[in-house]
Short mmCIF file of C-alpha atoms in Angstrom, two decimals:
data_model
loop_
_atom_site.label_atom_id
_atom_site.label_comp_id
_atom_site.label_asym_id
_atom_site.label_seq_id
_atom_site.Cartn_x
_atom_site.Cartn_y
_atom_site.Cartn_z
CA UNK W 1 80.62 172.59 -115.10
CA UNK W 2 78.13 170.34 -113.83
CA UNK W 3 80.28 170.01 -110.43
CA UNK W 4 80.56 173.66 -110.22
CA UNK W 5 76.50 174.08 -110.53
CA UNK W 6 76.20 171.09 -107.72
CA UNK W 7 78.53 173.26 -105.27
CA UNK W 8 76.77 176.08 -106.63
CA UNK W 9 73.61 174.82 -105.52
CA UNK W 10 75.09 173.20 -102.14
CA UNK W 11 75.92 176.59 -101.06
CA UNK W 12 72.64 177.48 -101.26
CA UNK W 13 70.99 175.23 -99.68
CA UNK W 14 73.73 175.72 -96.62
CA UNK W 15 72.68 179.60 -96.96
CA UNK W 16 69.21 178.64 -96.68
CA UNK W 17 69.68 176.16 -93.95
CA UNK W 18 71.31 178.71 -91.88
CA UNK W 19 68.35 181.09 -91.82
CA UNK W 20 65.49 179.17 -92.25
CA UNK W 21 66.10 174.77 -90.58
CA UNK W 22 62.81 173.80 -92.72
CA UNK W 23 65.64 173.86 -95.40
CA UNK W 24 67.81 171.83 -94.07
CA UNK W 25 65.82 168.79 -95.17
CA UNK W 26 66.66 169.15 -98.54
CA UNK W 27 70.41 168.65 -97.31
CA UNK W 28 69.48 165.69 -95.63
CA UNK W 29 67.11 164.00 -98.52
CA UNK W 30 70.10 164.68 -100.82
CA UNK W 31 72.98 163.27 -99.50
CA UNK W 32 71.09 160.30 -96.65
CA UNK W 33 71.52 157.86 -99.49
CA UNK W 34 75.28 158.01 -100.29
CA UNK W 35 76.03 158.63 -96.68
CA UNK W 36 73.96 155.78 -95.47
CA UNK W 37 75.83 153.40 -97.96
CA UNK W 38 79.24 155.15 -97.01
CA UNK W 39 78.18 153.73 -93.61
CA UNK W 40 77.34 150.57 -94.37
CA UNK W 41 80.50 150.19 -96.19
CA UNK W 42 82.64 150.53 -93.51
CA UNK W 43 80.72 149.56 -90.60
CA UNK W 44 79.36 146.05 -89.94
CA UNK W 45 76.16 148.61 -87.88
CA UNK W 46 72.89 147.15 -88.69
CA UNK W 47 70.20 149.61 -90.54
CA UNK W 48 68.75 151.00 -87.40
CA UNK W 49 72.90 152.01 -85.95
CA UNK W 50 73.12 153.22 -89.56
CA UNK W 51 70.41 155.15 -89.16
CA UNK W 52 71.68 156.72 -85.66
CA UNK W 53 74.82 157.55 -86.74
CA UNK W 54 73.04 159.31 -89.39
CA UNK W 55 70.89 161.48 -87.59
CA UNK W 56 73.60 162.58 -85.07
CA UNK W 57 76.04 163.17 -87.89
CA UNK W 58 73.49 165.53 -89.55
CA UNK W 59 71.91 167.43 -86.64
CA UNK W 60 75.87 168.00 -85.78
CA UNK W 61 75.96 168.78 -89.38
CA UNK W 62 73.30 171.40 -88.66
CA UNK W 63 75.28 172.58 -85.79
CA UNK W 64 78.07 173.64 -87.49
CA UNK W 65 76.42 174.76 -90.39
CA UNK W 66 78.42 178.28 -89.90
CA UNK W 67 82.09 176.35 -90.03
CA UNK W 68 81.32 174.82 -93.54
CA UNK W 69 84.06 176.38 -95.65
CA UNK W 70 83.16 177.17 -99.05
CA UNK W 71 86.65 175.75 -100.44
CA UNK W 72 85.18 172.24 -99.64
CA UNK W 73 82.36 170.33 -101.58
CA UNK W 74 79.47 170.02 -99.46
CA UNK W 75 79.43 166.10 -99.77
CA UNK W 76 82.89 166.23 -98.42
CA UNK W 77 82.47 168.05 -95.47
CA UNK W 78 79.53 165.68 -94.82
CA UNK W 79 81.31 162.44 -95.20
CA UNK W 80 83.77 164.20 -92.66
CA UNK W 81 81.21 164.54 -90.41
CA UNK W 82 79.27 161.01 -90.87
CA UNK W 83 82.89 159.50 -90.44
CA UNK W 84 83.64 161.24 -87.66
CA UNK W 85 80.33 159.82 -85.76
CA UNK W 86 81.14 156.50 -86.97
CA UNK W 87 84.21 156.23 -85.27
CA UNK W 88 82.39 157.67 -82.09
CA UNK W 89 80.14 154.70 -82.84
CA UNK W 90 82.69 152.18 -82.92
CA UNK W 91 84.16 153.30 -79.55
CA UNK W 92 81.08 153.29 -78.03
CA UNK W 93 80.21 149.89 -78.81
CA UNK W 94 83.63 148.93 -78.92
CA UNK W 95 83.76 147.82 -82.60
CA UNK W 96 86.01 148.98 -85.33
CA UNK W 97 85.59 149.76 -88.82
CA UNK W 98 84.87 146.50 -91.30
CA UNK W 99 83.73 146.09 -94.38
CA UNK W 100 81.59 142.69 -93.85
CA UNK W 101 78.65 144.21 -95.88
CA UNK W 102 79.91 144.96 -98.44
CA UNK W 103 77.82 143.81 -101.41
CA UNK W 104 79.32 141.29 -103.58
CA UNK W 105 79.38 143.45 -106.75
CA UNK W 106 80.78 145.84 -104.69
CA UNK W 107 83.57 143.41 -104.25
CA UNK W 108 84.04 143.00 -107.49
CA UNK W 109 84.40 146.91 -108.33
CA UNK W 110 86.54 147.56 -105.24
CA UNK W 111 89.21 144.87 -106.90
CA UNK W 112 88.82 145.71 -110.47
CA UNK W 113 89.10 149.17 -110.02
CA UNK W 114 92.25 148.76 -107.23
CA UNK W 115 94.06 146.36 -109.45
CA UNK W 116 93.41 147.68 -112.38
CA UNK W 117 91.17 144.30 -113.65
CA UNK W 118 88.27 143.37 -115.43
CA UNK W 119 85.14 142.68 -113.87
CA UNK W 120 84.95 139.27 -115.07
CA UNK W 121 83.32 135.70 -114.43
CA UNK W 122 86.33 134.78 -112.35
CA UNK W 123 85.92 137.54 -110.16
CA UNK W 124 82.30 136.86 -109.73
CA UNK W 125 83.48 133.32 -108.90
CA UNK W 126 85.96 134.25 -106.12
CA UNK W 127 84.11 136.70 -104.40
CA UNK W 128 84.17 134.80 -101.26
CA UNK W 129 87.76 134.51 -100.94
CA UNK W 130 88.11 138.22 -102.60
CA UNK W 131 85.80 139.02 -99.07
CA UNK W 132 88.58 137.10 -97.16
CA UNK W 133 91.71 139.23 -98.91
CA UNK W 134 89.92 142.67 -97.66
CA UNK W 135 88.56 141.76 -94.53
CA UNK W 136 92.27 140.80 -93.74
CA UNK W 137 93.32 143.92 -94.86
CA UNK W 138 94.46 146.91 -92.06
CA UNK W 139 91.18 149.49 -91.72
CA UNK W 140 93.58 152.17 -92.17
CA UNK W 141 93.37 150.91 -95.98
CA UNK W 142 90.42 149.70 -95.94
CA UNK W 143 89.08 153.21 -95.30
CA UNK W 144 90.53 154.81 -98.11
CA UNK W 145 90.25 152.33 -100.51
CA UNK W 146 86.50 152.61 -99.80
CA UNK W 147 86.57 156.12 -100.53
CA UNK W 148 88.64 155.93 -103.36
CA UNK W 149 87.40 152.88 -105.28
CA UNK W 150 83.57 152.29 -104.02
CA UNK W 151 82.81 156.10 -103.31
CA UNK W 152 85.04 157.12 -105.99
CA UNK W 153 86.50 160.03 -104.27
CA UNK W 154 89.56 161.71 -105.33
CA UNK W 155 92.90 162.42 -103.27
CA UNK W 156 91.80 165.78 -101.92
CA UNK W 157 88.67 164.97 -101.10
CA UNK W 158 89.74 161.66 -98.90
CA UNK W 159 92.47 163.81 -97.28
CA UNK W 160 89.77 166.18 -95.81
CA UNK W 161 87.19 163.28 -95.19
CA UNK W 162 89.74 161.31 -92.94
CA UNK W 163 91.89 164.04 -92.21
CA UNK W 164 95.32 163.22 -93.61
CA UNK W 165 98.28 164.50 -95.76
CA UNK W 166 97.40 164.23 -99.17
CA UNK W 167 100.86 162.09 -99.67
CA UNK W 168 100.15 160.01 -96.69
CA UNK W 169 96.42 159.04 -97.98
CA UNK W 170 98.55 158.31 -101.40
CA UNK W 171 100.73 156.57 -99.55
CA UNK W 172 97.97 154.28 -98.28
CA UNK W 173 96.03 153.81 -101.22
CA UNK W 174 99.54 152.22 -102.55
CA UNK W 175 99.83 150.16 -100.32
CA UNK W 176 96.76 148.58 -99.81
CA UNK W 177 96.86 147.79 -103.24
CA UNK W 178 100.35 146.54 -103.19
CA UNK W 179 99.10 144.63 -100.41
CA UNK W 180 95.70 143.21 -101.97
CA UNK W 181 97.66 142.58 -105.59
CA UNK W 182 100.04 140.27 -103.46
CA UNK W 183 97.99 138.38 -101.61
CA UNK W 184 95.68 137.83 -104.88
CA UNK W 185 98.68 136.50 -106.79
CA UNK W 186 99.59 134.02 -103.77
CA UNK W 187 95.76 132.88 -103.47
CA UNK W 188 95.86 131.78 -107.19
CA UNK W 189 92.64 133.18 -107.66
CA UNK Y 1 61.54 161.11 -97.05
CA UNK Y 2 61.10 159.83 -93.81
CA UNK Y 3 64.76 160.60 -92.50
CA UNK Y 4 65.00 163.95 -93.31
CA UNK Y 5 61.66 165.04 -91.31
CA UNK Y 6 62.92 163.09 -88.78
CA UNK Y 7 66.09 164.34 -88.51
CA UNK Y 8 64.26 168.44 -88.42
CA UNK Y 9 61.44 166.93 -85.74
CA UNK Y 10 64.78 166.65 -83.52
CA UNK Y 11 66.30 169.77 -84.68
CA UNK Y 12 63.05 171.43 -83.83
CA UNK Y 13 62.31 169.56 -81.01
CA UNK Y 14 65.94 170.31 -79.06
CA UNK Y 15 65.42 174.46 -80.64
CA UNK Y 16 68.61 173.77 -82.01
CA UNK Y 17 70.37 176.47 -83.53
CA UNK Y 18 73.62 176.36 -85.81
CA UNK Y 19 76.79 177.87 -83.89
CA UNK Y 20 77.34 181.59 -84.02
CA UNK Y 21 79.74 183.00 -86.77
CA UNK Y 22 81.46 184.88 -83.97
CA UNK Y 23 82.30 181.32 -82.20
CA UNK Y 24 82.85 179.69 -85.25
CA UNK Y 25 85.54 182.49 -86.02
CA UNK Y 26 86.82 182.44 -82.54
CA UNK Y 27 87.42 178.45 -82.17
CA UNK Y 28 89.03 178.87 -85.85
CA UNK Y 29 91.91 181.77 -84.70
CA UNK Y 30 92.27 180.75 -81.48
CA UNK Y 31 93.98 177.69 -82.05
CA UNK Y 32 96.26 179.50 -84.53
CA UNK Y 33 95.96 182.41 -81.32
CA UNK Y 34 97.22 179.17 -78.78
CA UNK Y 35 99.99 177.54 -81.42
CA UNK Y 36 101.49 181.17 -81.39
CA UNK Y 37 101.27 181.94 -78.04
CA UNK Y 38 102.95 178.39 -77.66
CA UNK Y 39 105.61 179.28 -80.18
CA UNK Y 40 106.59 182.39 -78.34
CA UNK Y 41 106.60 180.54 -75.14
CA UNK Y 42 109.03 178.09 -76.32
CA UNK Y 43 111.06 180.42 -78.08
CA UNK Y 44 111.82 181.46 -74.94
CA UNK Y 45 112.41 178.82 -73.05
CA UNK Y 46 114.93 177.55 -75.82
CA UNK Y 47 116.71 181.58 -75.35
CA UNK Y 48 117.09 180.73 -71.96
CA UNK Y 49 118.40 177.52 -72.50
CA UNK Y 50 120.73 178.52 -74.52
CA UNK Y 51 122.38 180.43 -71.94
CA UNK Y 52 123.73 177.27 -70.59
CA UNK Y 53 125.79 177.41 -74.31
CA UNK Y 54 126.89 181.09 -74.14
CA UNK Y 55 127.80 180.75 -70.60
CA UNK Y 56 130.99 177.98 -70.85
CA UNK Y 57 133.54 179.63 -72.08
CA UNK Y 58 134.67 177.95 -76.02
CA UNK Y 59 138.49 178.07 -75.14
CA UNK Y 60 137.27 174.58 -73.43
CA UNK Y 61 136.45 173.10 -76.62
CA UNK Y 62 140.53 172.99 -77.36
CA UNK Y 63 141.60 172.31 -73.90
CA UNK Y 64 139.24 169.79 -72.91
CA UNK Y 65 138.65 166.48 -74.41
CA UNK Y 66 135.32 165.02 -75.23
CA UNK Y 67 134.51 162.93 -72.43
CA UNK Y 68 135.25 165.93 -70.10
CA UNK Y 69 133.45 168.37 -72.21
CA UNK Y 70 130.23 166.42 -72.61
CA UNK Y 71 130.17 165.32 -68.91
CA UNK Y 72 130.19 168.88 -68.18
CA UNK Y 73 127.07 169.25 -70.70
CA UNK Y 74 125.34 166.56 -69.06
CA UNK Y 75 125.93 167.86 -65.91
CA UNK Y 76 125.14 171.32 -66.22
CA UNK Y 77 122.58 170.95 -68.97
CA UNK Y 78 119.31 173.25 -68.61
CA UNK Y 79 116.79 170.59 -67.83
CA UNK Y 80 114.07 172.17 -66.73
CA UNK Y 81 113.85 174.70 -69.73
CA UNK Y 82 114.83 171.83 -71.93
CA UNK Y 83 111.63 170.28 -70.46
CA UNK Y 84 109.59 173.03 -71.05
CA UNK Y 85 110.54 173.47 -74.25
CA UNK Y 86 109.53 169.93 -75.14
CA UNK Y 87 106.50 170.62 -73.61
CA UNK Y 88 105.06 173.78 -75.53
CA UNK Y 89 106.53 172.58 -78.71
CA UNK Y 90 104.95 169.98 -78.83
CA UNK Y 91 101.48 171.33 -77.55
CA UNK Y 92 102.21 173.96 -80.26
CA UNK Y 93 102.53 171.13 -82.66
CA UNK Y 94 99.05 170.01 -81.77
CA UNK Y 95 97.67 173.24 -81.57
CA UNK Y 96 98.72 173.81 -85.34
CA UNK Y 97 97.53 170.17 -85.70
CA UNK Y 98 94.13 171.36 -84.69
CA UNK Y 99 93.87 174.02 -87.11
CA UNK Y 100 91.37 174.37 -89.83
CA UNK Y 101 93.48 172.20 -92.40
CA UNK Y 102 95.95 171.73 -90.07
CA UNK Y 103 95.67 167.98 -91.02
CA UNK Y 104 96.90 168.71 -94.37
CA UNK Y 105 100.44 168.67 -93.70
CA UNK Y 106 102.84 166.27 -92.83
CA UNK Y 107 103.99 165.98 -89.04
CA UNK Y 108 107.63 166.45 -89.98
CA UNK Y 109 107.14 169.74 -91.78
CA UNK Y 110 105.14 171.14 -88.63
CA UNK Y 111 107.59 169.99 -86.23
CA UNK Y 112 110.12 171.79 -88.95
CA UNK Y 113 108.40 175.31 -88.60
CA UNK Y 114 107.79 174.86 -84.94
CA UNK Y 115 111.38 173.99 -84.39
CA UNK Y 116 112.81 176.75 -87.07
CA UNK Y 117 110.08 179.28 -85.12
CA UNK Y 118 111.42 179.06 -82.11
CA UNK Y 119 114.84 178.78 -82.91
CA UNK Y 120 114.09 182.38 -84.81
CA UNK Y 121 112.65 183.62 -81.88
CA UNK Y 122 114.63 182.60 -79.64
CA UNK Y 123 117.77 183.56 -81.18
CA UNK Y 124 116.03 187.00 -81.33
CA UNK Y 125 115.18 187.25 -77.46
CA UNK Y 126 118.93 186.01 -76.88
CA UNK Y 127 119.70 189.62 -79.18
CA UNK Y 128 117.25 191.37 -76.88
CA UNK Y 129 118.43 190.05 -73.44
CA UNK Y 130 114.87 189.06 -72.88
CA UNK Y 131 116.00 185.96 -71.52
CA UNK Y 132 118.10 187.23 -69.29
CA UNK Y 133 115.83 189.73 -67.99
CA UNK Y 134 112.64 186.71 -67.85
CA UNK Y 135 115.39 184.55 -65.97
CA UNK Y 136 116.19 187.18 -63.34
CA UNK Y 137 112.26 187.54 -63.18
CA UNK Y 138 112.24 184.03 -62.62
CA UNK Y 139 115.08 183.72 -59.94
CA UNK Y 140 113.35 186.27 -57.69
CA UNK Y 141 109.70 185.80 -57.86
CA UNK Y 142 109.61 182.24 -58.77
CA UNK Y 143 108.66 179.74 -55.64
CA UNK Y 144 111.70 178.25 -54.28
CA UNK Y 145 110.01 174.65 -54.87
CA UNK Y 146 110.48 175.48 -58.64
CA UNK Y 147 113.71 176.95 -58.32
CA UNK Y 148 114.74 173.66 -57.38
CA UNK Y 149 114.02 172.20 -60.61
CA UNK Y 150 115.89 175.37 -62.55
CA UNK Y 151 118.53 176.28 -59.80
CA UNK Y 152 120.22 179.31 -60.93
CA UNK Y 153 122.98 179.79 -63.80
CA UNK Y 154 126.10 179.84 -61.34
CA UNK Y 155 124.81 176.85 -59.47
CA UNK Y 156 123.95 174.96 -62.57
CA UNK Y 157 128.06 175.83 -63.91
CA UNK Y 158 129.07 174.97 -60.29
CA UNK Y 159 131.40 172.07 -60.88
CA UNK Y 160 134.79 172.35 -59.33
CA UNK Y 161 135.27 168.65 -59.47
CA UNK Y 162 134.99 168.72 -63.23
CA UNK Y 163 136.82 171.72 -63.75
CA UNK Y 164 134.63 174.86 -63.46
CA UNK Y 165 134.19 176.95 -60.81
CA UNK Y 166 131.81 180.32 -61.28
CA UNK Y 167 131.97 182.65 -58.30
CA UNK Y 168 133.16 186.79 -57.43
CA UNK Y 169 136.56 187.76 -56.86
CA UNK Y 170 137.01 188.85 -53.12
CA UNK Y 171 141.07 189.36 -52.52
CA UNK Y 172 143.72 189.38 -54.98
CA UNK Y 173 146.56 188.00 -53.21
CA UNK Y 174 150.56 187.31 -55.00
CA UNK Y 175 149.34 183.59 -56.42
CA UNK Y 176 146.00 184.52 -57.54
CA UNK Y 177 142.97 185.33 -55.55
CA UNK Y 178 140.28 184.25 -53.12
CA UNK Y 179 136.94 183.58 -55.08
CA UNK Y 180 133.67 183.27 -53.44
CA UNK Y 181 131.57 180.71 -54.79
CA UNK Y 182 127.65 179.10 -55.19
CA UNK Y 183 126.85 178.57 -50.90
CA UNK Y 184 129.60 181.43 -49.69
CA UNK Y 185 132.69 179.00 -49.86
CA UNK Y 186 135.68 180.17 -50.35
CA UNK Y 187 138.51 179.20 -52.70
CA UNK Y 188 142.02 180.10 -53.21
CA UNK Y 189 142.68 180.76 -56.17
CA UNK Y 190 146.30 180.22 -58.68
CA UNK Y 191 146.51 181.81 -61.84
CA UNK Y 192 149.07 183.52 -63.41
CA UNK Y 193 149.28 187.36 -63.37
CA UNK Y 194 148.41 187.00 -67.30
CA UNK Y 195 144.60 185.98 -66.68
CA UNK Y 196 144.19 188.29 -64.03
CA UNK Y 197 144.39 191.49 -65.92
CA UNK Y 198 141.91 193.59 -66.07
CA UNK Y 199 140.28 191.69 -63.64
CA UNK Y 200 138.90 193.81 -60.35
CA UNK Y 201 137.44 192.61 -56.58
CA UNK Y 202 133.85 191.86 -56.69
CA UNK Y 203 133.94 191.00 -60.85
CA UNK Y 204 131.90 187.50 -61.38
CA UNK Y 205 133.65 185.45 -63.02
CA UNK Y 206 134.07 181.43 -64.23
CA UNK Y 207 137.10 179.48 -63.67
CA UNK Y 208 138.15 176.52 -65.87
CA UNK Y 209 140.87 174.74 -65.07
CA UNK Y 210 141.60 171.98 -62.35
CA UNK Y 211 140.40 171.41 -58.61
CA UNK Y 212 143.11 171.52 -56.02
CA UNK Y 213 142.35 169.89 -53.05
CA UNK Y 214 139.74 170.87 -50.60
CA UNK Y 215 139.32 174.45 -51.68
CA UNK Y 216 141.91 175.39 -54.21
CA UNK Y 217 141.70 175.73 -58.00
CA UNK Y 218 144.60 176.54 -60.45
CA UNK Y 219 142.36 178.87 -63.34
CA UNK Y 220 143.53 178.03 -67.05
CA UNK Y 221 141.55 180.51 -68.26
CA UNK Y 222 139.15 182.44 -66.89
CA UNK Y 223 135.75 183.94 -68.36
CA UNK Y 224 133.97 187.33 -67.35
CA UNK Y 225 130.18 187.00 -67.15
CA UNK Y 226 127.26 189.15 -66.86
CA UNK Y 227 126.23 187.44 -63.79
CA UNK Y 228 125.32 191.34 -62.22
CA UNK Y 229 121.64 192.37 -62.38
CA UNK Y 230 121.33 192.07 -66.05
CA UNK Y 231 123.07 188.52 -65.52
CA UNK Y 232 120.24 186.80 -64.82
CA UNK Y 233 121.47 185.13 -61.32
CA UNK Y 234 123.41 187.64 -59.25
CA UNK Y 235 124.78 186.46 -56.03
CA UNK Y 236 122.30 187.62 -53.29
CA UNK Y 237 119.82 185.51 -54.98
CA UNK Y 238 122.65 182.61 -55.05
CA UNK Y 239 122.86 183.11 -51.42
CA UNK Y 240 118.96 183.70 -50.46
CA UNK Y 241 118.29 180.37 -53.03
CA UNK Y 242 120.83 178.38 -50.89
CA UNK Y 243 120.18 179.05 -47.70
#
């Protein structure tokens, strides 16, 4: 219900935005915070790149506000978007996505979560070498185990964020696990 | 927040507008508009390529063996369609690709429903004689430097050496009959009285069977082809193509 009121309310504001761009702020003070993490998540971009690839991803945003379907959540359209300029971010500066800063905690909850774990002192312990296991890990998982673990999006939602088969972003999820589970068990840690 | 005014100073400061609806919509169907268009396109191309099938005669598949039958294939295979094809399927594949949700299903099963498209279609515009009717289009408005790349069907079955030989009937004559084939050469022709039948002067026709020197061919069995105006290559355009 609550969901259905945000979306609700999301529509709105896109309504709003349309005819009047004053209201478009509101769409940017409500989603700039999880977007800007999002970002930083998967980028190694410094604050002020974050903040670029920000503003370009919502004045494109504001673009296109006439091709936002309502089937999709607001937030996911927007992630589309901000992942989209990312990527035209990385090209340009000839980077690719990594998740160096990440937070340490975050660490922690992206392996708990994936391997089914508790968030305990060992963990906390480890975190260095936990750093290690992802960075070594393929982007292409890296991406959507972001999304699915840190950003806690569900299946449909990463399939329209990176723009993949549902089965093939299931596909992915699975094996990045299978992949981080592995080389956790051979690192002893 | 600082971000957010920021973000509407440029808005405001570029007079940026969002899209239309009417381009919005457009950019939406018209890549569903192009991945049909692309469909049809190829469903043609894959009609007319299968010409090359209907064209050989299937007694060969029991008096041939394999090695003859698919060097024959290989020989007289429609490339150039074949090409095509290839090429608008699998521009229709991105088109469908580019789609609003087009990313939502798996490569194989759009390849599937292109393929099974314009296999539908295709098998539909064989029904319809479209293809023959684009190919005879083709043949005489077509620039000759692209005609070289799809010469036409009784060239492309020309293969004496290999055991066919497409061409008209001029002469009947007590051992068979003189044939006139792709360039104006002309063959004598055995066959027994049996194949002949029903057979008249000027009829376009395709011998299989063996070479016999030079210019001679003993027919095994010979196949009747539309290869007249609604046959999609008739000879003046052999002869104006070859000269």
């Amino acid at each position: 219900m609550h969901k259905e009121e945000s979306n609700i309310h999301d529509l709105e504001l896109v309504k709003r935005a349309i005819a009047d761009p004053n209201e478009f702020e509101k769409v940017v003070e409500k989603y700039w915070g999880p977007l800007a993490r999002f970002v930083r998540r998967i980028s190694s971009s410094s604050n002020a790149d974050i903040e670029d690839v920000l503003q370009d991803s919502f004045v494109k945003a504001y673009l296109n506000l006439n091709s936002f379907d309502e089937s999709y959540k607001l937030s996911t359209w927007l992630y589309q978007i901000v992942r989209n300029s990312t990527i035209d971010a990385f090209r340009k500066n000839k980077s690719h996505f990594a998740i160096s800063q990440i937070e340490d905690k975050e660490i922690e909850e992206l392996f708990a979560s994936s391997l089914d774990m508790e968030k305990d002192s060992d963990l906390k312990r480890d975190v260095t070498k936990l750093r290690v296991l992802i960075a070594q890990l393929s982007t292409k998982y890296q991406e959507v185990m972001v999304l699915k673990f840190l950003e806690h999006k569900s299946y449909d939602e990463i399939m329209d964020i990176v723009k993949k088969p549902k089965g093939t972003v299931a596909a992915l999820i699975n094996r990045g696990r299978k992949i981080l589970k592995n080389r956790f068990e051979e690192e002893n840690i | 927040m600082d971000q957010a005014k920021k973000v509407l100073e440029k808005i405001k400061n570029l007079h940026l507008r969002p899209q239309s609806k009417l381009v919005v919509r457009f950019k939406q169907v018209g890549f569903w508009v192009l991945g049909g268009i692309l469909i049809l396109l190829g469903a043609l191309f894959f009609s007319i390529a299968m010409l090359a099938i209907f064209d050989v005669d299937p007694r060969v598949l029991t008096s041939w063996n394999l090695a003859k039958l698919l060097r024959f294939m290989l020989l007289s295979a429609p490339y150039f369609w074949l090409f095509l094809l290839l090429v608008v399927g699998a521009f229709g594949f991105l088109a469908i690709r580019k789609t609003k949700g087009g990313y939502r299903y798996r490569a194989w099963a759009i390849v599937t429903v292109v393929v099974l498209l314009m296999a539908i279609f295709g098998t539909v515009a064989h029904a319809f004689k479209i293809n023959l009717d684009s190919l005879e289009i083709w043949e005489r408005q077509a620039p000759p430097f692209l005609q070289r790349f799809a010469p036409p069907r009784m060239q492309m079955l020309h293969h004496p050496e290999e055991g066919a030989l497409p061409g008209r009937i001029l002469e009947f004559d007590e051992d068979g009959f003189e044939l006139e084939s792709v360039g104006g050469k002309i063959w004598k022709i055995e066959a027994k009285d049996s194949l002949t039948e029903g057979l008249e002067e000027e009829d376009a026709v395709i011998l299989f069977g063996d070479r016999l020197g030079e210019d001679g061919f003993e027919a095994e069995f010979i196949s009747r082809r539309p290869f007249g105006p609604r046959g999609g290559a008739n000879f003046h355009n052999e002869e104006r193509s070859n000269d």
